[in-house]
Amino acid sequence: MPQKLLTYLFLFLGMFSYSQVVINEIDVDMVSSDVNEIIELKSSTPNFPLDGYVIVLYNETTTASYYAIDLDGYSTDINGIFLAGNTAVSPAPTLVFPNGKIQNGPDVIALYQASSTDFPDGTLVTSTNLANAIAYSTTSALATNLMSALGLSVSTNENVNGLGTTQSIQRKNDGTYEVKAPTPGMPNDGSGIVLNYITVSTLQTSYNEGQSFDIIFTTSQPVTGSDLLFNFTLVNGNFMVNDYTNTNLTVLIPVGQTTASNTCTLFDDITDEGDEELLIDIQSVPTGYVINNDNLILRIYDNDYIVQNFGTPINPTYGLVTPTIPAGYYDSLEGLSGNALKQELQNIIANPSVVRLQSYADMWDIIRIADQNPENSNQIWDMYLEVPMAKIDQQNSSSIVGKWNREHIFPQSRGGFEVANGDTADGISIWNTTGPTSTVDGVSDAHHIRAENGQENSSRNNKNYGTVNSSTVYAGPTVTQGSWHGDVARSLFYMAVRFDGLNVVNGDPSEYLPSTSISSGNIGDLATLLTWNTTDARDDYEMNRNNYVYTWQMNRNPFIDYPNLADYIFGANFGQPWFSTLSTQNPIENRVAVYPNPASEYLIVSGLEGSSKVEIYTITGQLVQSQDFDNEIQINLDLHVGMYLVKVTNGTQSTTKKIIVK
């Protein structure tokens, strides 16, 4: 090898070694609740940027990740130290993660040159792009599987001295580990420059317009030499200087002191500008001081939000929102049945001369209004989790944690939907034509795109809906009330009529056609969706959404306007003539659900709107139970085993269903 090339190679290898980042110290276990956990890194060179690095926590039992910490935007300090930890750690860590997050092991903490998006929870252990890793425990047990996968031969027991709750695992200069009293924020051997950290804090992370709060600045050591003087700013995005008043943006900590407090008063205007975020940004500080946790973000809630006169999906109202159906819109359906009915319905909602195709980027603007929380105009309604989320938490980066994004109810991979090249938000006045054969246009059809929690959206993936083959279908978060069931069903019915090649089918169809990579166009389970269409009745929230999407797309979801139309196209009434007088505002038998059947201890009656009455008769006609209710009821049963008749009355209508009590 030429001498010059050899010299360059040695220089390159030297630079690589010199810039290496390692896990320097971890503390995973403490007395009572774990509020002082740390993960400390050390670089060979000071002020080393950590862009492109990620810390990944692995569980030995699953050999999979359970937490990832992206380090983009961070760097080590003048001593080559980077400290991540809980809020109670002192000095305050540069990066904070939740209390009790690190498992006690035996497990592994690894450092990769990668992104946190490469390690969603449950990612199997990998050695690809591994920079450094440490195996640990608080007993003599070993993380055997993880260690083997990552090529680790040593595991360190934090409790080896019997003092695990007060000691940490620390890397020595020779690359081995020892267990001793924690040294967060400093080199483990006691060397290095003693730093004076400036930490900013507030009592809360969010405030309302009109409130005042203290911004507290603290140094890790008393100020020496001369008074510490520095400035900070609060502006951030839409949060401007006119959003706060009487706030001193200069901090003064006198010699011998460690703390200063500046009061910020938020201006209370009378307009709804939406929720905002202020950013406490410390400007340059004198030599000898280090900004410990700059760019602290506080959420500022606008108290001028608008409240609608109709309810949320979990507290629904009915009949308050008037459908904005154009005159004669559905007239051509009268008297049709079967496939002819379905075809004519498609002719209406997929008419290329009327229906508008907006861009996928426009969906953000549509669902910010269509999916708005009726109780607060600055929030969207998270459909699956059944909770509001701040509009300001719209996902705008790769991170989905705590964010909401756009959920395709008919999954993209199943429908073959594609985002057009150069897709941009161009507003309501710019659109393309679209017809029933352009299935790819389903990517930006707002009738099946909902605002959704990013993590729940990711978890749902492209699963079918329902209860068949339970390992692969989606019935929603177990803690929710199922207020989205009918919304999902009616969206899928719409898509199966709107676009050729999309179908709602029975069972749990696979994502792809056999031996091909072509999207199947199928989603299930039809039987479940027909039930959901009945048990979760259309409410004012859904009708308001239908009305708003119509203003953009110039088509409506007919299964919201006439929910029981689904039975005439997909269900038990297929082949029977349809007339608008059969709409779900009328026949009770198509709306009411009585379950479980067979029953034992209780019976639920649901799917109705307003005041109703339930009566239970023996098979010979003797009334044994009767009760009035609104919308839905659970009736406790005290009946002998046998068959009974359940009569449900709503207004002037009634229906009778048979049940078995066992």
XYZ file of C-alpha atoms in Angstrom:
662
model
C 0.000 0.000 0.000
C 1.438 3.429 -0.892
C 2.797 5.282 2.132
C 0.608 8.352 1.487
C -2.576 6.281 1.280
C -1.594 4.382 4.408
C -1.123 7.675 6.258
C -4.599 8.856 5.216
C -6.091 5.558 6.331
C -4.538 5.829 9.771
C -5.751 9.407 10.052
C -9.276 8.350 9.088
C -9.330 5.475 11.550
C -7.938 7.751 14.226
C -10.648 10.321 13.612
C -13.342 7.635 13.712
C -12.045 6.221 16.984
C -11.609 9.685 18.437
C -15.220 10.599 17.670
C -16.714 7.394 19.038
C -19.707 7.734 21.370
C -20.284 5.204 24.144
C -22.794 4.604 26.907
C -20.967 6.047 29.891
C -23.317 5.545 32.851
C -26.754 4.110 33.579
C -28.848 4.107 36.742
C -31.956 1.922 36.493
C -33.074 1.214 40.056
C -33.691 3.418 43.082
C -35.683 3.397 46.323
C -39.464 3.420 45.838
C -40.495 4.824 42.436
C -37.777 5.269 39.827
C -37.509 9.046 39.358
C -33.721 9.369 39.051
C -32.989 7.060 36.146
C -30.208 8.159 33.815
C -28.578 7.156 30.568
C -25.343 9.071 30.037
C -23.238 9.091 26.881
C -19.616 10.152 26.436
C -17.815 11.210 23.287
C -14.060 11.242 22.807
C -14.253 14.831 21.597
C -16.118 17.624 23.403
C -19.284 19.212 22.002
C -19.806 16.239 19.705
C -23.107 16.392 17.719
C -25.395 13.418 18.299
C -27.435 13.836 15.130
C -28.113 10.430 13.616
C -27.903 8.560 16.922
C -30.689 6.818 18.829
C -30.779 5.084 22.230
C -32.850 1.886 22.205
C -34.058 -0.006 25.280
C -34.498 -3.770 24.824
C -36.467 -6.313 26.846
C -34.855 -9.738 27.268
C -38.142 -11.659 27.443
C -39.361 -10.412 24.068
C -35.899 -9.669 22.591
C -37.575 -6.544 21.265
C -37.415 -2.804 21.854
C -39.775 -1.058 24.269
C -38.518 2.538 24.035
C -36.356 4.622 21.700
C -34.809 8.051 22.289
C -33.898 10.066 19.201
C -30.818 12.228 19.740
C -31.103 14.502 16.710
C -30.406 18.102 17.691
C -28.409 17.209 20.795
C -24.655 17.179 21.437
C -22.251 16.326 24.208
C -20.855 19.126 26.400
C -17.375 20.500 26.932
C -16.492 17.312 28.867
C -17.920 15.090 26.126
C -20.921 14.207 28.330
C -24.584 13.975 27.323
C -27.104 13.297 30.093
C -30.634 11.919 29.607
C -32.828 11.107 32.577
C -35.932 11.713 34.655
C -37.034 15.164 35.767
C -35.763 14.584 39.338
C -32.167 13.980 38.207
C -29.656 16.609 39.313
C -28.106 18.306 37.465
C -31.143 18.500 35.215
C -30.670 16.249 32.187
C -30.426 17.730 28.726
C -33.069 15.246 27.574
C -35.908 14.120 29.831
C -37.704 10.776 29.554
C -40.616 9.485 31.672
C -40.133 8.260 35.228
C -39.715 4.520 35.655
C -39.081 4.033 31.951
C -35.966 1.848 32.217
C -36.714 -1.740 33.146
C -34.572 -3.318 35.870
C -33.435 -6.163 33.669
C -31.763 -8.364 32.851
C -31.950 -6.231 29.695
C -29.823 -4.225 27.289
C -29.508 -0.547 26.413
C -28.053 0.049 22.949
C -26.814 3.033 20.972
C -27.277 3.060 17.194
C -26.472 5.319 14.305
C -30.094 5.431 13.194
C -33.417 7.121 13.912
C -36.092 6.398 16.505
C -38.487 5.716 13.611
C -36.363 2.647 12.859
C -37.246 1.271 16.290
C -40.991 1.400 16.951
C -41.952 -0.486 20.095
C -41.629 -4.215 19.491
C -38.720 -4.045 17.027
C -36.644 -7.223 17.277
C -33.060 -6.765 18.423
C -30.523 -6.085 15.687
C -26.801 -5.462 15.479
C -27.113 -3.382 12.312
C -25.645 0.111 12.777
C -24.881 -0.677 16.431
C -22.460 1.829 17.955
C -22.352 0.625 21.555
C -24.412 -1.413 24.018
C -24.487 -2.366 27.681
C -26.069 -5.433 29.259
C -27.236 -4.950 32.829
C -29.407 -6.328 35.608
C -30.203 -5.817 39.265
C -29.652 -9.524 39.996
C -27.227 -12.170 38.828
C -29.463 -13.048 35.869
C -28.184 -12.448 32.340
C -29.891 -11.077 29.222
C -28.617 -14.116 27.342
C -30.595 -13.737 24.128
C -29.966 -10.020 23.742
C -26.290 -10.360 24.576
C -25.859 -13.072 21.967
C -27.626 -11.024 19.297
C -25.482 -7.946 19.998
C -22.178 -9.721 20.586
C -21.932 -8.774 24.271
C -19.969 -10.980 26.645
C -20.321 -8.987 29.877
C -23.379 -8.024 31.933
C -23.132 -5.755 34.970
C -25.268 -6.154 38.081
C -26.185 -2.755 39.515
C -26.872 -4.440 42.854
C -23.554 -6.292 43.036
C -22.632 -4.334 46.205
C -26.071 -4.688 47.743
C -26.590 -0.964 47.117
C -28.379 -1.069 43.781
C -30.886 1.624 44.722
C -28.134 4.153 45.493
C -25.442 3.203 42.994
C -25.100 3.257 39.216
C -23.217 1.320 36.538
C -20.315 3.367 35.157
C -17.880 2.808 32.329
C -14.196 3.025 33.179
C -11.589 4.475 30.853
C -10.411 0.977 29.907
C -13.904 0.029 28.694
C -14.855 -2.142 31.671
C -17.616 -1.289 34.137
C -17.855 -0.607 37.855
C -20.716 0.093 40.259
C -20.505 3.110 42.568
C -22.301 6.315 43.607
C -23.830 8.087 40.579
C -21.900 10.864 38.833
C -24.499 12.258 36.394
C -23.302 15.027 34.093
C -19.600 14.538 34.853
C -16.821 12.165 33.731
C -16.896 9.023 35.860
C -13.253 9.364 36.932
C -13.834 12.802 38.501
C -11.842 14.652 35.856
C -13.090 17.382 33.562
C -14.258 20.944 33.884
C -16.765 21.659 36.669
C -19.701 23.277 34.890
C -22.295 25.719 36.142
C -25.552 24.658 34.521
C -28.405 27.097 33.901
C -31.766 25.363 34.068
C -35.121 26.897 33.186
C -38.378 25.560 34.627
C -42.043 26.384 35.172
C -44.575 24.887 37.542
C -46.783 23.694 34.666
C -46.344 22.792 31.036
C -49.531 24.542 29.903
C -51.465 27.698 30.729
C -54.588 29.534 29.597
C -54.770 32.985 28.069
C -54.920 35.623 30.821
C -52.891 33.611 33.336
C -49.591 34.680 34.863
C -46.809 32.277 35.754
C -43.210 32.324 36.913
C -40.281 31.305 34.746
C -37.577 30.054 37.096
C -33.877 30.102 36.176
C -31.521 28.073 38.369
C -27.760 27.587 38.333
C -26.244 24.346 39.567
C -23.690 26.314 41.620
C -23.816 29.776 43.242
C -22.859 32.603 40.914
C -19.294 33.825 41.455
C -17.165 36.757 40.259
C -19.931 39.034 38.962
C -23.701 38.938 38.677
C -25.031 36.556 36.015
C -26.951 38.479 33.374
C -28.567 37.040 30.232
C -31.685 37.414 28.071
C -34.372 35.064 26.798
C -37.206 35.198 24.258
C -40.728 33.724 24.141
C -41.869 34.103 20.520
C -42.573 30.930 18.602
C -44.615 30.490 15.439
C -47.982 32.187 15.951
C -47.104 33.132 19.537
C -45.894 36.710 19.151
C -44.822 39.619 21.334
C -48.422 40.854 21.528
C -49.467 37.573 23.171
C -47.807 38.494 26.484
C -47.506 41.667 28.553
C -45.351 43.122 31.352
C -42.713 40.416 31.040
C -39.070 41.168 31.803
C -36.953 39.183 29.339
C -33.682 39.871 31.156
C -32.525 37.501 33.920
C -30.319 38.646 36.793
C -28.859 36.192 39.327
C -26.696 38.035 41.901
C -23.337 36.782 43.101
C -23.796 34.057 45.722
C -27.306 33.205 44.529
C -28.575 30.353 42.341
C -32.092 31.390 41.337
C -34.039 34.145 39.612
C -37.732 34.222 38.755
C -39.396 36.298 36.042
C -43.182 36.568 35.797
C -44.877 36.162 32.422
C -48.440 37.460 31.930
C -50.372 36.084 28.969
C -52.578 38.544 27.122
C -56.256 37.581 27.083
C -57.748 38.721 23.791
C -61.319 38.138 22.634
C -60.668 36.250 19.401
C -60.130 32.551 18.834
C -56.674 32.351 17.318
C -56.266 28.734 18.316
C -53.953 27.148 20.859
C -50.317 28.204 20.615
C -46.915 27.310 22.046
C -44.393 29.725 23.493
C -40.713 28.854 23.468
C -38.426 29.901 26.321
C -35.185 30.388 24.433
C -32.155 31.459 26.495
C -29.799 33.647 24.502
C -26.015 33.491 24.825
C -24.616 33.244 28.363
C -21.243 34.322 29.799
C -18.197 32.071 29.687
C -18.229 29.480 32.460
C -21.975 28.857 32.236
C -23.758 26.177 30.253
C -27.389 26.309 29.113
C -28.760 23.075 30.475
C -32.264 22.824 28.965
C -32.897 25.534 26.436
C -36.001 25.838 24.228
C -38.613 24.897 26.805
C -42.050 24.763 25.155
C -45.247 25.674 27.003
C -48.735 25.113 25.599
C -50.995 28.173 25.716
C -54.690 27.369 25.424
C -56.961 29.923 23.782
C -60.041 30.407 25.972
C -62.147 31.874 23.159
C -62.931 28.535 21.501
C -66.346 27.855 19.957
C -68.780 25.255 21.315
C -71.302 23.685 18.933
C -74.921 22.924 19.809
C -74.509 19.196 19.168
C -72.717 16.465 21.088
C -69.555 14.432 20.743
C -69.682 10.822 19.549
C -69.578 9.553 23.149
C -72.257 12.018 24.254
C -74.276 12.058 21.038
C -77.248 14.170 20.091
C -79.690 13.437 17.303
C -81.747 15.599 14.983
C -80.037 18.917 15.774
C -77.952 19.008 12.587
C -80.020 19.298 9.412
C -78.773 17.300 6.401
C -77.806 19.629 3.532
C -78.988 17.192 0.874
C -79.635 19.040 -2.411
C -83.206 18.820 -3.688
C -83.672 15.705 -5.797
C -80.180 14.365 -4.986
C -81.384 10.804 -4.301
C -84.645 10.817 -6.320
C -83.340 8.454 -9.000
C -82.930 5.667 -6.401
C -86.660 5.318 -5.807
C -87.958 1.838 -6.568
C -84.580 0.381 -7.568
C -83.179 -2.790 -6.037
C -80.077 -4.989 -5.948
C -77.240 -4.196 -8.332
C -79.300 -1.583 -10.157
C -79.705 0.311 -6.879
C -75.978 0.127 -6.191
C -75.094 1.263 -9.713
C -77.416 4.249 -9.586
C -76.061 5.218 -6.189
C -72.558 5.176 -7.688
C -73.806 7.318 -10.577
C -74.747 9.947 -7.988
C -71.734 9.954 -5.668
C -69.077 9.352 -8.369
C -70.468 11.572 -11.125
C -67.338 12.893 -12.916
C -69.103 16.070 -13.985
C -69.959 16.994 -10.400
C -67.657 15.296 -7.896
C -64.376 17.034 -7.070
C -61.032 15.459 -6.241
C -58.961 17.488 -3.771
C -55.276 16.916 -3.044
C -54.158 14.645 -0.226
C -52.479 17.646 1.418
C -55.894 19.361 1.473
C -57.144 16.604 3.766
C -55.443 18.347 6.707
C -57.607 21.431 6.201
C -60.755 19.377 5.661
C -60.490 17.149 8.716
C -59.395 19.999 10.997
C -62.974 21.261 10.523
C -64.878 18.082 9.697
C -63.444 16.244 12.725
C -63.518 19.228 15.066
C -64.475 18.562 18.674
C -67.970 20.055 19.130
C -67.012 21.113 22.643
C -63.839 23.003 21.641
C -63.085 24.377 18.173
C -59.337 24.234 18.880
C -59.410 20.440 19.096
C -60.095 17.515 16.792
C -61.992 14.429 17.892
C -59.804 11.316 17.962
C -62.184 8.719 16.562
C -60.715 5.431 17.811
C -59.593 6.615 21.247
C -62.747 8.729 21.654
C -60.919 11.719 23.111
C -60.163 15.269 21.958
C -56.667 16.234 20.817
C -55.338 19.750 20.300
C -55.256 20.820 16.668
C -51.777 22.134 17.322
C -50.650 18.516 17.829
C -51.086 17.742 14.137
C -48.206 15.503 13.068
C -45.607 17.445 11.083
C -42.564 15.232 11.515
C -41.701 11.550 11.673
C -42.652 11.367 15.351
C -46.193 10.109 15.971
C -46.063 10.174 19.777
C -48.755 12.487 21.116
C -49.672 13.558 17.583
C -52.688 13.046 15.348
C -52.613 12.318 11.669
C -54.743 11.227 8.704
C -56.271 7.750 8.970
C -57.587 5.996 5.872
C -60.494 3.906 7.106
C -60.178 1.821 3.946
C -56.405 1.208 4.225
C -54.172 2.488 1.455
C -52.452 -0.870 0.982
C -55.793 -2.597 0.445
C -57.244 0.035 -1.856
C -54.162 0.750 -3.945
C -54.391 4.469 -3.211
C -51.471 6.638 -4.262
C -50.412 10.170 -3.370
C -49.773 12.177 -6.539
C -46.285 13.536 -7.178
C -45.962 17.152 -6.127
C -49.075 16.914 -3.957
C -49.701 20.251 -2.243
C -52.557 21.891 -0.376
C -54.171 24.216 -2.923
C -57.514 24.911 -1.268
C -61.176 24.329 -1.904
C -61.283 26.188 -5.214
C -58.767 23.971 -7.028
C -59.685 20.381 -7.833
C -59.496 17.645 -10.458
C -62.289 15.565 -11.906
C -62.701 12.014 -10.670
C -64.861 9.031 -11.497
C -65.671 5.540 -10.228
C -62.813 3.809 -12.054
C -60.044 5.972 -10.550
C -59.580 3.890 -7.416
C -56.267 5.604 -6.641
C -58.288 8.755 -5.973
C -59.428 7.152 -2.734
C -56.215 8.480 -1.209
C -57.868 11.870 -0.824
C -61.540 11.109 -0.349
C -62.421 12.795 2.941
C -65.474 10.608 3.492
C -63.092 7.888 4.749
C -60.198 9.964 6.127
C -60.375 10.768 9.823
C -58.234 12.565 12.378
C -56.575 9.868 14.463
C -53.992 9.410 17.197
C -50.757 8.582 15.399
C -49.818 5.628 17.581
C -53.300 4.119 17.387
C -53.313 4.643 13.631
C -49.999 2.797 13.398
C -51.252 0.008 15.657
C -54.420 -0.437 13.582
C -52.331 -0.682 10.430
C -54.392 -2.259 7.615
C -56.320 -4.818 9.650
C -59.876 -5.811 8.885
C -62.628 -4.710 11.245
C -64.638 -7.108 13.338
C -64.361 -10.216 15.430
C -63.381 -13.036 13.047
C -59.910 -14.569 13.385
C -59.263 -12.232 16.289
C -55.500 -12.165 15.847
C -55.731 -10.186 12.625
C -58.815 -7.986 12.922
C -59.391 -4.676 14.597
C -62.202 -4.089 17.073
C -60.649 -0.973 18.533
C -59.099 0.007 21.861
C -60.725 -2.023 24.624
C -61.285 1.020 26.821
C -63.505 2.809 24.330
C -67.273 2.749 23.962
C -67.371 1.882 20.266
C -68.838 5.237 19.266
C -66.863 4.983 16.007
C -68.242 1.610 14.924
C -71.076 2.982 12.811
C -68.870 5.738 11.381
C -66.384 3.129 10.155
C -69.103 0.926 8.678
C -70.759 3.764 6.794
C -67.410 5.029 5.468
C -66.537 1.581 4.125
C -69.979 1.132 2.565
C -69.451 4.485 0.844
C -66.021 3.463 -0.496
C -67.343 0.120 -1.785
C -69.936 1.988 -3.878
C -67.888 5.069 -4.779
C -64.977 3.192 -6.396
C -64.914 0.223 -8.744
C -62.758 -2.573 -7.400
C -63.359 -1.851 -3.708
C -65.445 -4.371 -1.828
C -66.702 -5.002 1.688
C -66.763 -8.766 2.168
C -67.457 -11.340 4.837
C -64.696 -12.826 6.953
C -61.095 -11.729 7.280
C -59.765 -11.307 3.726
C -56.017 -11.189 3.209
C -54.381 -7.949 2.234
C -53.201 -9.133 -1.158
C -54.455 -11.366 -3.920
C -52.696 -14.765 -4.014
C -49.200 -14.672 -5.507
C -49.397 -11.019 -6.516
C -48.463 -7.649 -5.084
C -51.675 -6.064 -6.329
C -53.872 -4.531 -3.651
C -56.874 -6.773 -3.110
C -59.521 -4.072 -2.853
C -61.260 -6.187 -0.211
C -61.927 -5.433 3.444
C -64.057 -7.149 6.078
C -65.903 -8.155 8.039
C -69.193 -7.309 6.299
C -71.377 -9.010 8.914
C -69.710 -7.043 11.686
C -69.997 -3.786 9.775
C -73.702 -4.297 9.126
C -74.173 -4.848 12.851
C -72.115 -1.765 13.696
C -74.216 0.264 11.276
C -77.246 -0.625 13.393
C -75.861 -0.587 16.918
C -73.971 2.692 16.545
C -76.617 4.969 15.071
C -75.732 7.982 12.968
C -75.591 11.054 15.178
C -75.324 14.832 14.723
C -71.519 14.750 14.737
C -71.464 12.401 11.770
C -74.139 14.362 9.889
C -72.238 17.609 10.436
C -69.145 15.926 9.042
C -71.056 14.724 5.985
C -72.348 18.243 5.393
C -68.874 19.777 5.586
C -67.116 17.237 3.338
C -69.867 17.870 0.773
C -68.804 21.531 0.540
C -65.380 20.397 -0.715
C -66.106 17.243 -2.720
C -69.658 17.964 -3.905
C -70.778 14.462 -3.021
C -72.305 12.982 0.097
C -72.041 9.733 1.988
C -75.522 8.277 1.372
C -75.116 5.779 4.209
C -75.024 8.675 6.657
C -78.064 10.287 5.080
C -79.873 6.909 4.913
C -78.053 4.363 7.118
C -80.352 1.429 6.398
C -79.621 1.808 2.688
C -76.700 -0.493 3.521
C -79.117 -3.369 4.129
C -80.554 -2.933 0.615
C -77.131 -3.003 -1.045
C -75.022 -5.229 1.225
C -77.417 -6.872 3.678
C -80.617 -8.767 4.268
C -82.800 -6.469 2.131
C -80.724 -6.925 -1.028
C -83.084 -7.362 -3.970
C -85.942 -5.477 -2.328
C -87.021 -2.128 -3.820
C -85.680 0.952 -2.067
C -87.809 3.960 -1.222
C -86.631 6.946 0.787
C -89.571 6.442 3.129
C -87.639 3.400 4.379
C -84.913 5.650 5.782
C -83.573 4.971 9.263
C -85.450 7.933 10.592
C -88.396 5.519 10.310
C -88.315 1.696 10.660
C -87.229 0.879 14.177
C -86.485 -2.759 13.363
C -83.491 -1.706 11.281
C -82.019 0.365 14.083
C -82.602 -1.360 17.367
C -80.137 -3.899 18.730
C -81.052 -6.315 21.536
C -78.128 -8.307 22.918
C -76.574 -10.526 24.141
C -78.706 -13.362 22.857
C -78.747 -15.814 24.587
C -78.744 -13.657 27.720
C -78.392 -14.496 31.389
C -77.836 -11.632 33.839
C -78.590 -8.592 31.688
C -79.890 -7.380 28.320
C -78.777 -4.304 26.365
C -81.083 -2.372 24.054
C -79.295 0.203 21.839
C -79.361 1.964 18.482
C -82.292 4.282 19.170
C -82.612 8.034 19.464
C -84.652 9.754 22.157
C -87.188 8.310 24.604
C -88.068 4.643 24.224
C -89.670 1.804 26.142
C -88.714 -1.843 26.475
C -91.133 -4.571 27.549
C -90.321 -8.242 28.091
C -93.074 -10.836 27.663
C -93.217 -14.572 28.152
C -93.851 -16.606 25.039
C -97.519 -16.791 26.124
C -97.828 -13.001 26.283
C -97.405 -12.265 30.019
C -95.575 -8.972 30.734
C -92.696 -9.670 33.149
C -90.527 -6.526 32.887
C -90.989 -2.983 31.583
C -88.774 0.096 31.606
C -88.526 3.512 29.938
C -85.122 4.744 28.730
C -83.300 7.241 26.523
C -81.106 6.069 23.634
C -79.666 2.936 25.299
C -80.227 0.803 28.388
C -78.864 -2.229 30.203
C -81.631 -4.187 31.916
C -80.843 -6.548 34.764
C -82.706 -9.807 34.229
C -84.354 -11.942 36.876
C -86.080 -14.481 34.652
C -86.429 -18.223 34.415
C -84.608 -20.067 31.668
C -86.569 -20.023 28.432
C -87.654 -17.968 25.429
C -89.063 -14.438 25.769
C -90.343 -11.681 23.521
C -88.737 -8.227 23.807
C -90.905 -5.380 22.540
C -89.145 -2.055 21.967
C -91.169 1.096 21.316
C -89.774 4.380 19.998
C -92.299 7.114 19.343
C -95.130 5.609 17.340
C -93.080 2.631 16.177
C -92.330 -0.685 17.808
C -90.623 -3.961 17.023
C -90.513 -7.322 18.764
C -87.511 -9.637 18.970
C -87.100 -13.107 20.444
C -84.418 -13.790 23.027
C -83.331 -16.841 24.979
C -82.539 -16.604 28.676
C -80.182 -19.293 29.913
